[in-house]
PDB file of C-alpha atoms in Angstrom:
ATOM      1  CA  MET A   1     -43.107  61.991 -39.086  1.00 54.00           C
ATOM      2  CA  ARG A   2     -43.287  64.453 -36.372  1.00 66.00           C
ATOM      3  CA  ALA A   3     -45.077  64.496 -32.287  1.00 71.00           C
ATOM      4  CA  GLU A   4     -47.098  67.045 -33.461  1.00 81.00           C
ATOM      5  CA  PHE A   5     -48.795  65.548 -36.130  1.00 86.00           C
ATOM      6  CA  ILE A   6     -50.367  63.147 -33.854  1.00 91.00           C
ATOM      7  CA  ASN A   7     -52.991  65.223 -31.973  1.00 93.00           C
ATOM      8  CA  PRO A   8     -54.634  66.987 -35.000  1.00 95.00           C
ATOM      9  CA  PHE A   9     -55.725  63.096 -37.019  1.00 96.00           C
ATOM     10  CA  LEU A  10     -56.233  61.374 -34.029  1.00 96.00           C
ATOM     11  CA  SER A  11     -58.953  64.247 -32.025  1.00 96.00           C
ATOM     12  CA  SER A  12     -60.282  65.077 -35.441  1.00 97.00           C
ATOM     13  CA  LEU A  13     -61.952  61.722 -35.340  1.00 97.00           C
ATOM     14  CA  VAL A  14     -62.546  61.761 -32.341  1.00 97.00           C
ATOM     15  CA  ASN A  15     -64.561  64.985 -32.422  1.00 96.00           C
ATOM     16  CA  VAL A  16     -66.315  63.754 -36.102  1.00 97.00           C
ATOM     17  CA  LEU A  17     -67.697  60.518 -34.955  1.00 97.00           C
ATOM     18  CA  MET A  18     -69.505  62.201 -31.459  1.00 97.00           C
ATOM     19  CA  THR A  19     -69.824  65.172 -33.766  1.00 95.00           C
ATOM     20  CA  MET A  20     -71.816  63.196 -36.082  1.00 94.00           C
ATOM     21  CA  ALA A  21     -72.566  59.880 -34.706  1.00 96.00           C
ATOM     22  CA  GLN A  22     -73.190  60.523 -30.705  1.00 96.00           C
ATOM     23  CA  LEU A  23     -70.404  57.841 -30.783  1.00 97.00           C
ATOM     24  CA  GLU A  24     -67.786  57.778 -28.243  1.00 97.00           C
ATOM     25  CA  ILE A  25     -64.562  56.313 -28.738  1.00 97.00           C
ATOM     26  CA  THR A  26     -61.677  55.451 -27.004  1.00 97.00           C
ATOM     27  CA  PRO A  27     -57.695  56.318 -28.074  1.00 97.00           C
ATOM     28  CA  LYS A  28     -54.907  54.106 -26.880  1.00 95.00           C
ATOM     29  CA  LYS A  29     -51.625  54.788 -27.183  1.00 93.00           C
ATOM     30  CA  PRO A  30     -50.266  55.815 -30.292  1.00 92.00           C
ATOM     31  CA  GLN A  31     -47.312  54.047 -31.628  1.00 89.00           C
ATOM     32  CA  LEU A  32     -44.700  53.383 -34.022  1.00 87.00           C
ATOM     33  CA  LYS A  33     -45.865  50.615 -36.491  1.00 77.00           C
ATOM     34  CA  THR A  34     -43.580  48.001 -36.082  1.00 72.00           C
ATOM     35  CA  THR A  35     -46.076  44.817 -35.245  1.00 65.00           C
ATOM     36  CA  GLU A  36     -49.091  46.358 -33.838  1.00 66.00           C
ATOM     37  CA  VAL A  37     -51.393  45.696 -37.889  1.00 74.00           C
ATOM     38  CA  ALA A  38     -54.747  47.594 -37.749  1.00 77.00           C
ATOM     39  CA  LYS A  39     -56.940  44.665 -39.036  1.00 82.00           C
ATOM     40  CA  GLY A  40     -60.463  45.497 -40.303  1.00 90.00           C
ATOM     41  CA  ASP A  41     -63.415  45.168 -42.668  1.00 95.00           C
ATOM     42  CA  VAL A  42     -63.668  48.656 -43.947  1.00 97.00           C
ATOM     43  CA  SER A  43     -60.722  51.202 -45.273  1.00 97.00           C
ATOM     44  CA  GLY A  44     -61.097  54.769 -45.896  1.00 97.00           C
ATOM     45  CA  LEU A  45     -57.882  56.109 -47.982  1.00 97.00           C
ATOM     46  CA  ILE A  46     -56.772  59.989 -48.653  1.00 97.00           C
ATOM     47  CA  GLY A  47     -53.374  61.157 -50.142  1.00 97.00           C
ATOM     48  CA  MET A  48     -51.790  64.384 -49.599  1.00 96.00           C
ATOM     49  CA  VAL A  49     -49.631  66.591 -51.714  1.00 96.00           C
ATOM     50  CA  GLY A  50     -47.589  69.773 -50.023  1.00 92.00           C
ATOM     51  CA  PRO A  51     -45.198  71.863 -50.604  1.00 90.00           C
ATOM     52  CA  LYS A  52     -42.318  71.047 -48.364  1.00 86.00           C
ATOM     53  CA  THR A  53     -43.565  66.673 -48.118  1.00 87.00           C
ATOM     54  CA  LYS A  54     -46.704  64.070 -48.782  1.00 94.00           C
ATOM     55  CA  GLY A  55     -47.900  61.618 -47.232  1.00 95.00           C
ATOM     56  CA  SER A  56     -50.977  59.041 -46.888  1.00 96.00           C
ATOM     57  CA  LEU A  57     -53.430  58.724 -44.352  1.00 96.00           C
ATOM     58  CA  SER A  58     -55.825  55.679 -43.197  1.00 96.00           C
ATOM     59  CA  VAL A  59     -58.905  55.219 -41.251  1.00 97.00           C
ATOM     60  CA  THR A  60     -59.795  51.777 -40.580  1.00 96.00           C
ATOM     61  CA  PHE A  61     -62.549  49.931 -39.592  1.00 97.00           C
ATOM     62  CA  GLU A  62     -64.333  46.433 -38.059  1.00 96.00           C
ATOM     63  CA  GLU A  63     -67.499  45.670 -39.442  1.00 96.00           C
ATOM     64  CA  LYS A  64     -69.976  45.942 -36.438  1.00 97.00           C
ATOM     65  CA  LEU A  65     -68.416  49.125 -35.705  1.00 97.00           C
ATOM     66  CA  ALA A  66     -68.742  50.888 -38.718  1.00 97.00           C
ATOM     67  CA  LEU A  67     -72.363  50.083 -39.355  1.00 97.00           C
ATOM     68  CA  GLU A  68     -73.319  51.072 -35.746  1.00 97.00           C
ATOM     69  CA  ILE A  69     -71.957  54.917 -37.468  1.00 97.00           C
ATOM     70  CA  MET A  70     -74.356  53.940 -40.204  1.00 96.00           C
ATOM     71  CA  ASN A  71     -77.421  53.321 -38.164  1.00 96.00           C
ATOM     72  CA  ARG A  72     -76.037  56.642 -35.769  1.00 96.00           C
ATOM     73  CA  MET A  73     -75.348  59.273 -38.292  1.00 92.00           C
ATOM     74  CA  LEU A  74     -78.159  58.069 -41.041  1.00 90.00           C
ATOM     75  CA  GLY A  75     -80.523  55.494 -39.384  1.00 92.00           C
ATOM     76  CA  GLU A  76     -79.691  52.674 -41.594  1.00 88.00           C
ATOM     77  CA  ARG A  77     -79.189  49.489 -40.380  1.00 89.00           C
ATOM     78  CA  PRO A  78     -77.165  47.618 -42.959  1.00 94.00           C
ATOM     79  CA  THR A  79     -76.164  44.238 -41.970  1.00 94.00           C
ATOM     80  CA  PHE A  80     -72.650  44.751 -43.960  1.00 94.00           C
ATOM     81  CA  ILE A  81     -70.822  46.857 -45.398  1.00 94.00           C
ATOM     82  CA  ASN A  82     -72.381  48.190 -49.329  1.00 93.00           C
ATOM     83  CA  ALA A  83     -72.217  50.990 -51.192  1.00 92.00           C
ATOM     84  CA  ASP A  84     -73.998  53.615 -48.200  1.00 94.00           C
ATOM     85  CA  VAL A  85     -71.426  52.074 -45.748  1.00 96.00           C
ATOM     86  CA  THR A  86     -68.837  52.774 -48.101  1.00 95.00           C
ATOM     87  CA  ASP A  87     -69.582  56.590 -48.771  1.00 95.00           C
ATOM     88  CA  MET A  88     -69.358  57.402 -45.181  1.00 96.00           C
ATOM     89  CA  VAL A  89     -66.453  56.213 -45.087  1.00 97.00           C
ATOM     90  CA  GLY A  90     -65.481  58.054 -47.939  1.00 97.00           C
ATOM     91  CA  GLU A  91     -66.950  60.865 -45.550  1.00 96.00           C
ATOM     92  CA  ILE A  92     -65.477  60.349 -42.909  1.00 97.00           C
ATOM     93  CA  THR A  93     -61.997  60.739 -44.575  1.00 98.00           C
ATOM     94  CA  ASN A  94     -61.900  63.736 -45.530  1.00 96.00           C
ATOM     95  CA  MET A  95     -63.488  65.357 -42.536  1.00 97.00           C
ATOM     96  CA  VAL A  96     -60.965  64.188 -40.742  1.00 97.00           C
ATOM     97  CA  THR A  97     -57.695  65.002 -42.717  1.00 97.00           C
ATOM     98  CA  GLY A  98     -59.706  67.591 -43.798  1.00 96.00           C
ATOM     99  CA  GLY A  99     -60.013  68.917 -40.142  1.00 95.00           C
ATOM    100  CA  ALA A 100     -56.648  67.604 -39.161  1.00 95.00           C
ATOM    101  CA  LYS A 101     -55.480  69.889 -42.570  1.00 95.00           C
ATOM    102  CA  CYS A 102     -57.113  72.859 -40.703  1.00 94.00           C
ATOM    103  CA  GLN A 103     -54.879  72.816 -37.808  1.00 93.00           C
ATOM    104  CA  LEU A 104     -51.262  71.744 -38.991  1.00 92.00           C
ATOM    105  CA  SER A 105     -52.099  74.960 -41.473  1.00 92.00           C
ATOM    106  CA  GLU A 106     -52.771  77.217 -38.310  1.00 91.00           C
ATOM    107  CA  GLN A 107     -49.004  75.363 -37.729  1.00 88.00           C
ATOM    108  CA  GLY A 108     -47.135  76.370 -40.900  1.00 88.00           C
ATOM    109  CA  PHE A 109     -47.199  73.298 -42.666  1.00 89.00           C
ATOM    110  CA  ASP A 110     -49.758  72.813 -45.318  1.00 92.00           C
ATOM    111  CA  PHE A 111     -51.024  69.901 -47.844  1.00 94.00           C
ATOM    112  CA  ASP A 112     -54.035  69.596 -49.989  1.00 95.00           C
ATOM    113  CA  MET A 113     -55.792  66.062 -50.413  1.00 96.00           C
ATOM    114  CA  ALA A 114     -56.215  63.996 -52.965  1.00 97.00           C
ATOM    115  CA  THR A 115     -59.420  62.172 -53.681  1.00 96.00           C
ATOM    116  CA  PRO A 116     -61.004  59.446 -51.343  1.00 97.00           C
ATOM    117  CA  ILE A 117     -60.774  56.313 -52.412  1.00 96.00           C
ATOM    118  CA  VAL A 118     -62.246  53.446 -50.184  1.00 96.00           C
ATOM    119  CA  VAL A 119     -61.668  49.457 -49.268  1.00 95.00           C
ATOM    120  CA  SER A 120     -63.812  46.816 -48.474  1.00 93.00           C
ATOM    121  CA  GLY A 121     -62.718  43.327 -48.017  1.00 92.00           C
ATOM    122  CA  ARG A 122     -62.925  41.030 -44.629  1.00 90.00           C
ATOM    123  CA  ASP A 123     -60.151  41.903 -42.571  1.00 88.00           C
ATOM    124  CA  HIS A 124     -57.908  43.800 -44.973  1.00 92.00           C
ATOM    125  CA  THR A 125     -54.807  45.231 -44.294  1.00 90.00           C
ATOM    126  CA  ILE A 126     -53.229  48.682 -45.195  1.00 92.00           C
ATOM    127  CA  THR A 127     -49.404  49.112 -45.642  1.00 93.00           C
ATOM    128  CA  HIS A 128     -48.455  52.645 -45.609  1.00 94.00           C
ATOM    129  CA  LYS A 129     -45.092  53.439 -48.643  1.00 93.00           C
ATOM    130  CA  CYS A 130     -43.434  56.383 -47.946  1.00 90.00           C
ATOM    131  CA  GLU A 131     -40.096  57.322 -46.408  1.00 89.00           C
ATOM    132  CA  GLY A 132     -40.793  58.290 -43.116  1.00 88.00           C
ATOM    133  CA  GLN A 133     -41.764  56.459 -39.951  1.00 90.00           C
ATOM    134  CA  ILE A 134     -45.628  54.822 -40.104  1.00 92.00           C
ATOM    135  CA  ILE A 135     -48.105  55.815 -36.783  1.00 93.00           C
ATOM    136  CA  ILE A 136     -50.609  53.940 -35.876  1.00 93.00           C
ATOM    137  CA  MET A 137     -53.857  55.248 -33.250  1.00 94.00           C
ATOM    138  CA  PRO A 138     -56.246  52.187 -32.425  1.00 95.00           C
ATOM    139  CA  PHE A 139     -59.504  53.151 -31.103  1.00 97.00           C
ATOM    140  CA  ASN A 140     -61.154  51.331 -28.880  1.00 97.00           C
ATOM    141  CA  SER A 141     -65.766  51.394 -28.637  1.00 97.00           C
ATOM    142  CA  GLU A 142     -67.786  48.872 -27.580  1.00 96.00           C
ATOM    143  CA  PHE A 143     -69.160  47.719 -30.617  1.00 97.00           C
ATOM    144  CA  GLY A 144     -65.412  47.422 -31.994  1.00 96.00           C
ATOM    145  CA  ARG A 145     -61.623  48.860 -32.954  1.00 96.00           C
ATOM    146  CA  ALA A 146     -60.767  51.654 -35.187  1.00 97.00           C
ATOM    147  CA  TYR A 147     -57.291  52.635 -36.548  1.00 95.00           C
ATOM    148  CA  ILE A 148     -55.402  55.985 -37.618  1.00 96.00           C
ATOM    149  CA  GLU A 149     -52.819  55.457 -39.715  1.00 95.00           C
ATOM    150  CA  ILE A 150     -50.482  58.193 -41.760  1.00 95.00           C
ATOM    151  CA  CYS A 151     -47.597  58.698 -43.245  1.00 93.00           C
ATOM    152  CA  PHE A 152     -45.448  61.225 -44.942  1.00 91.00           C
ATOM    153  CA  ASP A 153     -42.001  61.482 -46.196  1.00 89.00           C
ATOM    154  CA  ASP A 154     -39.242  63.322 -43.584  1.00 72.00           C
TER     155      ASP A 154
ATOM    156  CA  MET B   1     -63.249  62.973 -66.314  1.00 54.00           C
ATOM    157  CA  ARG B   2     -61.789  62.522 -69.932  1.00 66.00           C
ATOM    158  CA  ALA B   3     -60.874  60.150 -72.353  1.00 71.00           C
ATOM    159  CA  GLU B   4     -57.798  61.521 -73.456  1.00 81.00           C
ATOM    160  CA  PHE B   5     -56.354  59.984 -69.706  1.00 86.00           C
ATOM    161  CA  ILE B   6     -56.905  56.291 -70.362  1.00 91.00           C
ATOM    162  CA  ASN B   7     -54.247  55.513 -72.445  1.00 93.00           C
ATOM    163  CA  PRO B   8     -51.830  57.183 -70.927  1.00 95.00           C
ATOM    164  CA  PHE B   9     -52.585  54.414 -67.614  1.00 96.00           C
ATOM    165  CA  LEU B  10     -53.343  51.759 -69.533  1.00 96.00           C
ATOM    166  CA  SER B  11     -50.210  51.779 -71.539  1.00 96.00           C
ATOM    167  CA  SER B  12     -47.891  53.069 -68.581  1.00 97.00           C
ATOM    168  CA  LEU B  13     -48.566  49.152 -66.675  1.00 97.00           C
ATOM    169  CA  VAL B  14     -48.561  47.368 -70.601  1.00 97.00           C
ATOM    170  CA  ASN B  15     -44.868  48.999 -70.549  1.00 96.00           C
ATOM    171  CA  VAL B  16     -43.803  48.799 -66.371  1.00 97.00           C
ATOM    172  CA  LEU B  17     -45.298  45.271 -65.860  1.00 97.00           C
ATOM    173  CA  MET B  18     -43.214  44.055 -70.429  1.00 97.00           C
ATOM    174  CA  THR B  19     -39.771  46.292 -69.245  1.00 95.00           C
ATOM    175  CA  MET B  20     -39.250  45.448 -65.166  1.00 94.00           C
ATOM    176  CA  ALA B  21     -40.358  41.822 -65.716  1.00 96.00           C
ATOM    177  CA  GLN B  22     -40.551  40.667 -69.368  1.00 96.00           C
ATOM    178  CA  LEU B  23     -44.607  40.292 -68.422  1.00 96.00           C
ATOM    179  CA  GLU B  24     -47.108  41.010 -71.078  1.00 97.00           C
ATOM    180  CA  ILE B  25     -50.325  41.510 -70.523  1.00 97.00           C
ATOM    181  CA  THR B  26     -53.505  42.039 -72.398  1.00 97.00           C
ATOM    182  CA  PRO B  27     -55.478  44.804 -71.929  1.00 97.00           C
ATOM    183  CA  LYS B  28     -60.212  44.501 -72.183  1.00 95.00           C
ATOM    184  CA  LYS B  29     -62.275  47.624 -72.935  1.00 93.00           C
ATOM    185  CA  PRO B  30     -61.645  50.176 -69.970  1.00 92.00           C
ATOM    186  CA  GLN B  31     -64.936  50.398 -69.024  1.00 89.00           C
ATOM    187  CA  LEU B  32     -67.089  53.529 -66.920  1.00 87.00           C
ATOM    188  CA  LYS B  33     -67.396  51.556 -63.161  1.00 77.00           C
ATOM    189  CA  THR B  34     -70.976  50.817 -63.700  1.00 72.00           C
ATOM    190  CA  THR B  35     -71.075  47.056 -63.527  1.00 65.00           C
ATOM    191  CA  GLU B  36     -67.425  45.481 -63.255  1.00 66.00           C
ATOM    192  CA  VAL B  37     -66.261  45.702 -60.032  1.00 74.00           C
ATOM    193  CA  ALA B  38     -62.317  44.513 -59.258  1.00 77.00           C
ATOM    194  CA  LYS B  39     -61.795  42.636 -57.090  1.00 82.00           C
ATOM    195  CA  GLY B  40     -58.121  41.386 -56.113  1.00 90.00           C
ATOM    196  CA  ASP B  41     -56.341  40.295 -53.771  1.00 95.00           C
ATOM    197  CA  VAL B  42     -52.959  43.044 -53.201  1.00 97.00           C
ATOM    198  CA  SER B  43     -53.934  46.352 -54.475  1.00 97.00           C
ATOM    199  CA  GLY B  44     -51.977  49.712 -54.583  1.00 97.00           C
ATOM    200  CA  LEU B  45     -53.319  53.103 -54.465  1.00 97.00           C
ATOM    201  CA  ILE B  46     -52.209  56.460 -54.738  1.00 97.00           C
ATOM    202  CA  GLY B  47     -53.834  60.313 -54.403  1.00 97.00           C
ATOM    203  CA  MET B  48     -53.592  62.540 -57.007  1.00 96.00           C
ATOM    204  CA  VAL B  49     -53.452  66.922 -56.693  1.00 96.00           C
ATOM    205  CA  GLY B  50     -53.507  69.382 -59.385  1.00 92.00           C
ATOM    206  CA  PRO B  51     -54.086  73.003 -60.124  1.00 90.00           C
ATOM    207  CA  LYS B  52     -57.379  72.041 -61.304  1.00 86.00           C
ATOM    208  CA  THR B  53     -58.296  68.870 -60.509  1.00 87.00           C
ATOM    209  CA  LYS B  54     -57.898  65.638 -57.723  1.00 94.00           C
ATOM    210  CA  GLY B  55     -58.445  62.053 -58.128  1.00 95.00           C
ATOM    211  CA  SER B  56     -57.034  58.868 -56.684  1.00 96.00           C
ATOM    212  CA  LEU B  57     -55.590  55.238 -58.485  1.00 96.00           C
ATOM    213  CA  SER B  58     -55.051  51.701 -58.224  1.00 96.00           C
ATOM    214  CA  VAL B  59     -53.709  49.244 -59.714  1.00 97.00           C
ATOM    215  CA  THR B  60     -54.869  45.872 -58.458  1.00 96.00           C
ATOM    216  CA  PHE B  61     -53.720  42.255 -58.488  1.00 97.00           C
ATOM    217  CA  GLU B  62     -54.543  38.816 -57.713  1.00 96.00           C
ATOM    218  CA  GLU B  63     -52.652  36.430 -55.880  1.00 96.00           C
ATOM    219  CA  LYS B  64     -50.948  35.022 -58.544  1.00 97.00           C
ATOM    220  CA  LEU B  65     -49.804  37.809 -61.489  1.00 97.00           C
ATOM    221  CA  ALA B  66     -48.318  39.102 -58.754  1.00 97.00           C
ATOM    222  CA  LEU B  67     -46.609  36.300 -57.463  1.00 97.00           C
ATOM    223  CA  GLU B  68     -45.697  35.651 -61.085  1.00 97.00           C
ATOM    224  CA  ILE B  69     -44.733  40.137 -61.015  1.00 97.00           C
ATOM    225  CA  MET B  70     -42.359  39.501 -58.009  1.00 96.00           C
ATOM    226  CA  ASN B  71     -41.047  35.910 -59.541  1.00 96.00           C
ATOM    227  CA  ARG B  72     -39.838  38.044 -62.153  1.00 96.00           C
ATOM    228  CA  MET B  73     -39.051  40.759 -61.598  1.00 92.00           C
ATOM    229  CA  LEU B  74     -36.785  40.261 -58.095  1.00 90.00           C
ATOM    230  CA  GLY B  75     -36.284  36.480 -59.118  1.00 92.00           C
ATOM    231  CA  GLU B  76     -38.308  35.454 -55.175  1.00 88.00           C
ATOM    232  CA  ARG B  77     -40.908  33.549 -54.861  1.00 89.00           C
ATOM    233  CA  PRO B  78     -43.066  33.931 -52.922  1.00 94.00           C
ATOM    234  CA  THR B  79     -46.063  31.888 -51.370  1.00 94.00           C
ATOM    235  CA  PHE B  80     -48.267  35.104 -50.177  1.00 94.00           C
ATOM    236  CA  ILE B  81     -48.556  38.577 -49.743  1.00 94.00           C
ATOM    237  CA  ASN B  82     -45.330  39.479 -47.434  1.00 93.00           C
ATOM    238  CA  ALA B  83     -43.728  42.527 -47.770  1.00 92.00           C
ATOM    239  CA  ASP B  84     -41.800  42.385 -50.751  1.00 94.00           C
ATOM    240  CA  VAL B  85     -45.148  41.698 -52.253  1.00 96.00           C
ATOM    241  CA  THR B  86     -46.330  45.198 -52.045  1.00 95.00           C
ATOM    242  CA  ASP B  87     -42.938  47.324 -51.895  1.00 95.00           C
ATOM    243  CA  MET B  88     -43.269  45.923 -55.283  1.00 96.00           C
ATOM    244  CA  VAL B  89     -46.916  46.726 -56.284  1.00 97.00           C
ATOM    245  CA  GLY B  90     -45.929  50.077 -54.185  1.00 97.00           C
ATOM    246  CA  GLU B  91     -43.330  50.963 -56.591  1.00 96.00           C
ATOM    247  CA  ILE B  92     -44.966  49.655 -59.901  1.00 97.00           C
ATOM    248  CA  THR B  93     -48.324  51.790 -58.537  1.00 98.00           C
ATOM    249  CA  ASN B  94     -45.442  54.327 -58.353  1.00 96.00           C
ATOM    250  CA  MET B  95     -43.919  53.995 -62.103  1.00 97.00           C
ATOM    251  CA  VAL B  96     -47.371  53.598 -63.000  1.00 97.00           C
ATOM    252  CA  THR B  97     -48.964  56.468 -62.142  1.00 97.00           C
ATOM    253  CA  GLY B  98     -45.773  58.047 -63.077  1.00 96.00           C
ATOM    254  CA  GLY B  99     -45.752  57.446 -66.300  1.00 95.00           C
ATOM    255  CA  ALA B 100     -48.639  58.161 -66.608  1.00 95.00           C
ATOM    256  CA  LYS B 101     -47.482  62.065 -65.222  1.00 95.00           C
ATOM    257  CA  CYS B 102     -44.972  62.857 -67.956  1.00 94.00           C
ATOM    258  CA  GLN B 103     -47.559  62.082 -70.558  1.00 93.00           C
ATOM    259  CA  LEU B 104     -49.947  63.991 -69.100  1.00 92.00           C
ATOM    260  CA  SER B 105     -47.671  67.097 -68.175  1.00 92.00           C
ATOM    261  CA  GLU B 106     -47.664  67.501 -71.907  1.00 91.00           C
ATOM    262  CA  GLN B 107     -50.693  67.176 -72.475  1.00 88.00           C
ATOM    263  CA  GLY B 108     -51.253  70.603 -69.994  1.00 88.00           C
ATOM    264  CA  PHE B 109     -52.492  68.657 -67.495  1.00 89.00           C
ATOM    265  CA  ASP B 110     -50.163  68.605 -64.486  1.00 92.00           C
ATOM    266  CA  PHE B 111     -50.976  66.144 -60.756  1.00 94.00           C
ATOM    267  CA  ASP B 112     -48.988  65.788 -58.179  1.00 95.00           C
ATOM    268  CA  MET B 113     -48.504  62.761 -56.568  1.00 96.00           C
ATOM    269  CA  ALA B 114     -48.932  62.045 -53.156  1.00 97.00           C
ATOM    270  CA  THR B 115     -46.909  58.555 -51.312  1.00 96.00           C
ATOM    271  CA  PRO B 116     -48.003  55.167 -52.597  1.00 97.00           C
ATOM    272  CA  ILE B 117     -50.553  52.400 -50.193  1.00 96.00           C
ATOM    273  CA  VAL B 118     -50.925  49.303 -50.154  1.00 96.00           C
ATOM    274  CA  VAL B 119     -53.447  47.462 -49.198  1.00 95.00           C
ATOM    275  CA  SER B 120     -54.084  43.299 -49.372  1.00 93.00           C
ATOM    276  CA  GLY B 121     -56.529  41.263 -47.844  1.00 92.00           C
ATOM    277  CA  ARG B 122     -58.422  37.773 -50.544  1.00 90.00           C
ATOM    278  CA  ASP B 123     -60.945  39.265 -52.468  1.00 88.00           C
ATOM    279  CA  HIS B 124     -60.990  43.009 -51.946  1.00 92.00           C
ATOM    280  CA  THR B 125     -62.724  45.685 -53.415  1.00 90.00           C
ATOM    281  CA  ILE B 126     -61.676  49.776 -54.305  1.00 92.00           C
ATOM    282  CA  THR B 127     -64.382  52.719 -54.472  1.00 93.00           C
ATOM    283  CA  HIS B 128     -63.086  55.675 -55.578  1.00 94.00           C
ATOM    284  CA  LYS B 129     -64.899  58.785 -54.370  1.00 93.00           C
ATOM    285  CA  CYS B 130     -64.984  61.423 -56.583  1.00 90.00           C
ATOM    286  CA  GLU B 131     -67.458  63.344 -58.243  1.00 89.00           C
ATOM    287  CA  GLY B 132     -65.807  62.155 -61.537  1.00 88.00           C
ATOM    288  CA  GLN B 133     -66.994  58.912 -63.777  1.00 90.00           C
ATOM    289  CA  ILE B 134     -64.896  56.263 -62.724  1.00 92.00           C
ATOM    290  CA  ILE B 135     -62.863  54.304 -65.481  1.00 93.00           C
ATOM    291  CA  ILE B 136     -61.788  50.548 -64.983  1.00 93.00           C
ATOM    292  CA  MET B 137     -58.929  49.712 -67.557  1.00 94.00           C
ATOM    293  CA  PRO B 138     -59.858  45.151 -67.306  1.00 95.00           C
ATOM    294  CA  PHE B 139     -56.028  43.812 -68.344  1.00 97.00           C
ATOM    295  CA  ASN B 140     -55.423  39.790 -68.781  1.00 97.00           C
ATOM    296  CA  SER B 141     -52.304  37.400 -68.263  1.00 97.00           C
ATOM    297  CA  GLU B 142     -51.548  34.121 -68.125  1.00 96.00           C
ATOM    298  CA  PHE B 143     -51.175  34.313 -64.550  1.00 97.00           C
ATOM    299  CA  GLY B 144     -53.579  36.304 -63.440  1.00 96.00           C
ATOM    300  CA  ARG B 145     -56.573  38.908 -63.682  1.00 96.00           C
ATOM    301  CA  ALA B 146     -55.122  42.363 -62.833  1.00 97.00           C
ATOM    302  CA  TYR B 147     -57.621  45.978 -62.714  1.00 95.00           C
ATOM    303  CA  ILE B 148     -56.380  49.778 -63.171  1.00 96.00           C
ATOM    304  CA  GLU B 149     -59.268  52.398 -61.842  1.00 95.00           C
ATOM    305  CA  ILE B 150     -58.959  56.069 -62.341  1.00 95.00           C
ATOM    306  CA  CYS B 151     -61.323  59.352 -61.500  1.00 93.00           C
ATOM    307  CA  PHE B 152     -61.302  62.212 -61.318  1.00 91.00           C
ATOM    308  CA  ASP B 153     -63.066  64.783 -60.163  1.00 89.00           C
ATOM    309  CA  ASP B 154     -64.664  67.406 -62.979  1.00 71.00           C
TER     310      ASP B 154
END
C-alpha cells in the first residue's frame, strides 16, 4: 500500500460530495488501520483488479450524513436507509473509485473496478482482507462522519 | 445473470463447508432477489472482473453458524464474531469464489477476483448494485442459515 494512493481517493470523495451535494467534508489524518475502526450505518464496497495488484475499497457513512447527502442530491429526505439511499451510496462508491482510478492511471497504476455492493446495518464494521496495509481516511462533517478504507495486495 | 452460473457457486459453498468443517448445509431453491432478503451477522464480499462482464458475490452467515464453522475448522469456539472469525469468513469467500471460478472457466467464462471484504454487524443486509438480476441462494443447517448472493452485469 503506497502513500501516493491515498490522495486520489481522499480528494475524490471530497470532490464528489461537494459537486453532487454541495456538502463539505473535512479530511482528518489518514492512518494505518490499527486502532481506529470505521463504524457506520451504510457502506459502499468495491473490488479492484489490476494487472499488478488487486484490492478493495469501502466508503462508510453514518446514517445522518447519508440522509443529508440524499436530501441535497435528490431532494428526498427519507427517515431511514431505504433502497434509494443504498442506490445513492453505490453511485458515490462508483464515482469515488472511478475518480481515483483516473488519477492513478495517469501515474501508471491501472485497475478495473468490479460492481459495487452496499451494506446497511447499524454500527457495522468492515474488514479488508488483503496482504497489504489497510489505510483508513476519516472525514468529519456537520452531519456526521464518513470513512474511506482502501487496501491493495503489495 | 445466467442460470448456469448458479450451480458452481452453490456446490462450491456446500463442498467447502463439508471439506473444511465437516458441516452439512442444505441448499434451498435459488431465486431472484425480489422478496427474500439475506439478513445475517457476518458476510464475506468479493468483486469479480472479467473481460466480458463484472459482478459481485456475498456469502452471509448467521452468527451461530459462523461460530460453529469456526469451532469445527479451527477448534476455537469464540463467543462473538472476532477477528479470527472474520479471517475465516474471508477465506471461505475466497475458496467459494475460487471454486466457482475454476468450474466457470471450463465453460469459457473467465473472471479475476478482487480481495475479499468482511462485514460484521447484527442483522445487516447486502445490496448488489449491478445491471443484471441478483440471484439469492439460501441454505439451511442445524446451526443457522447462510446465503450466497451473486450478480453480474449482463
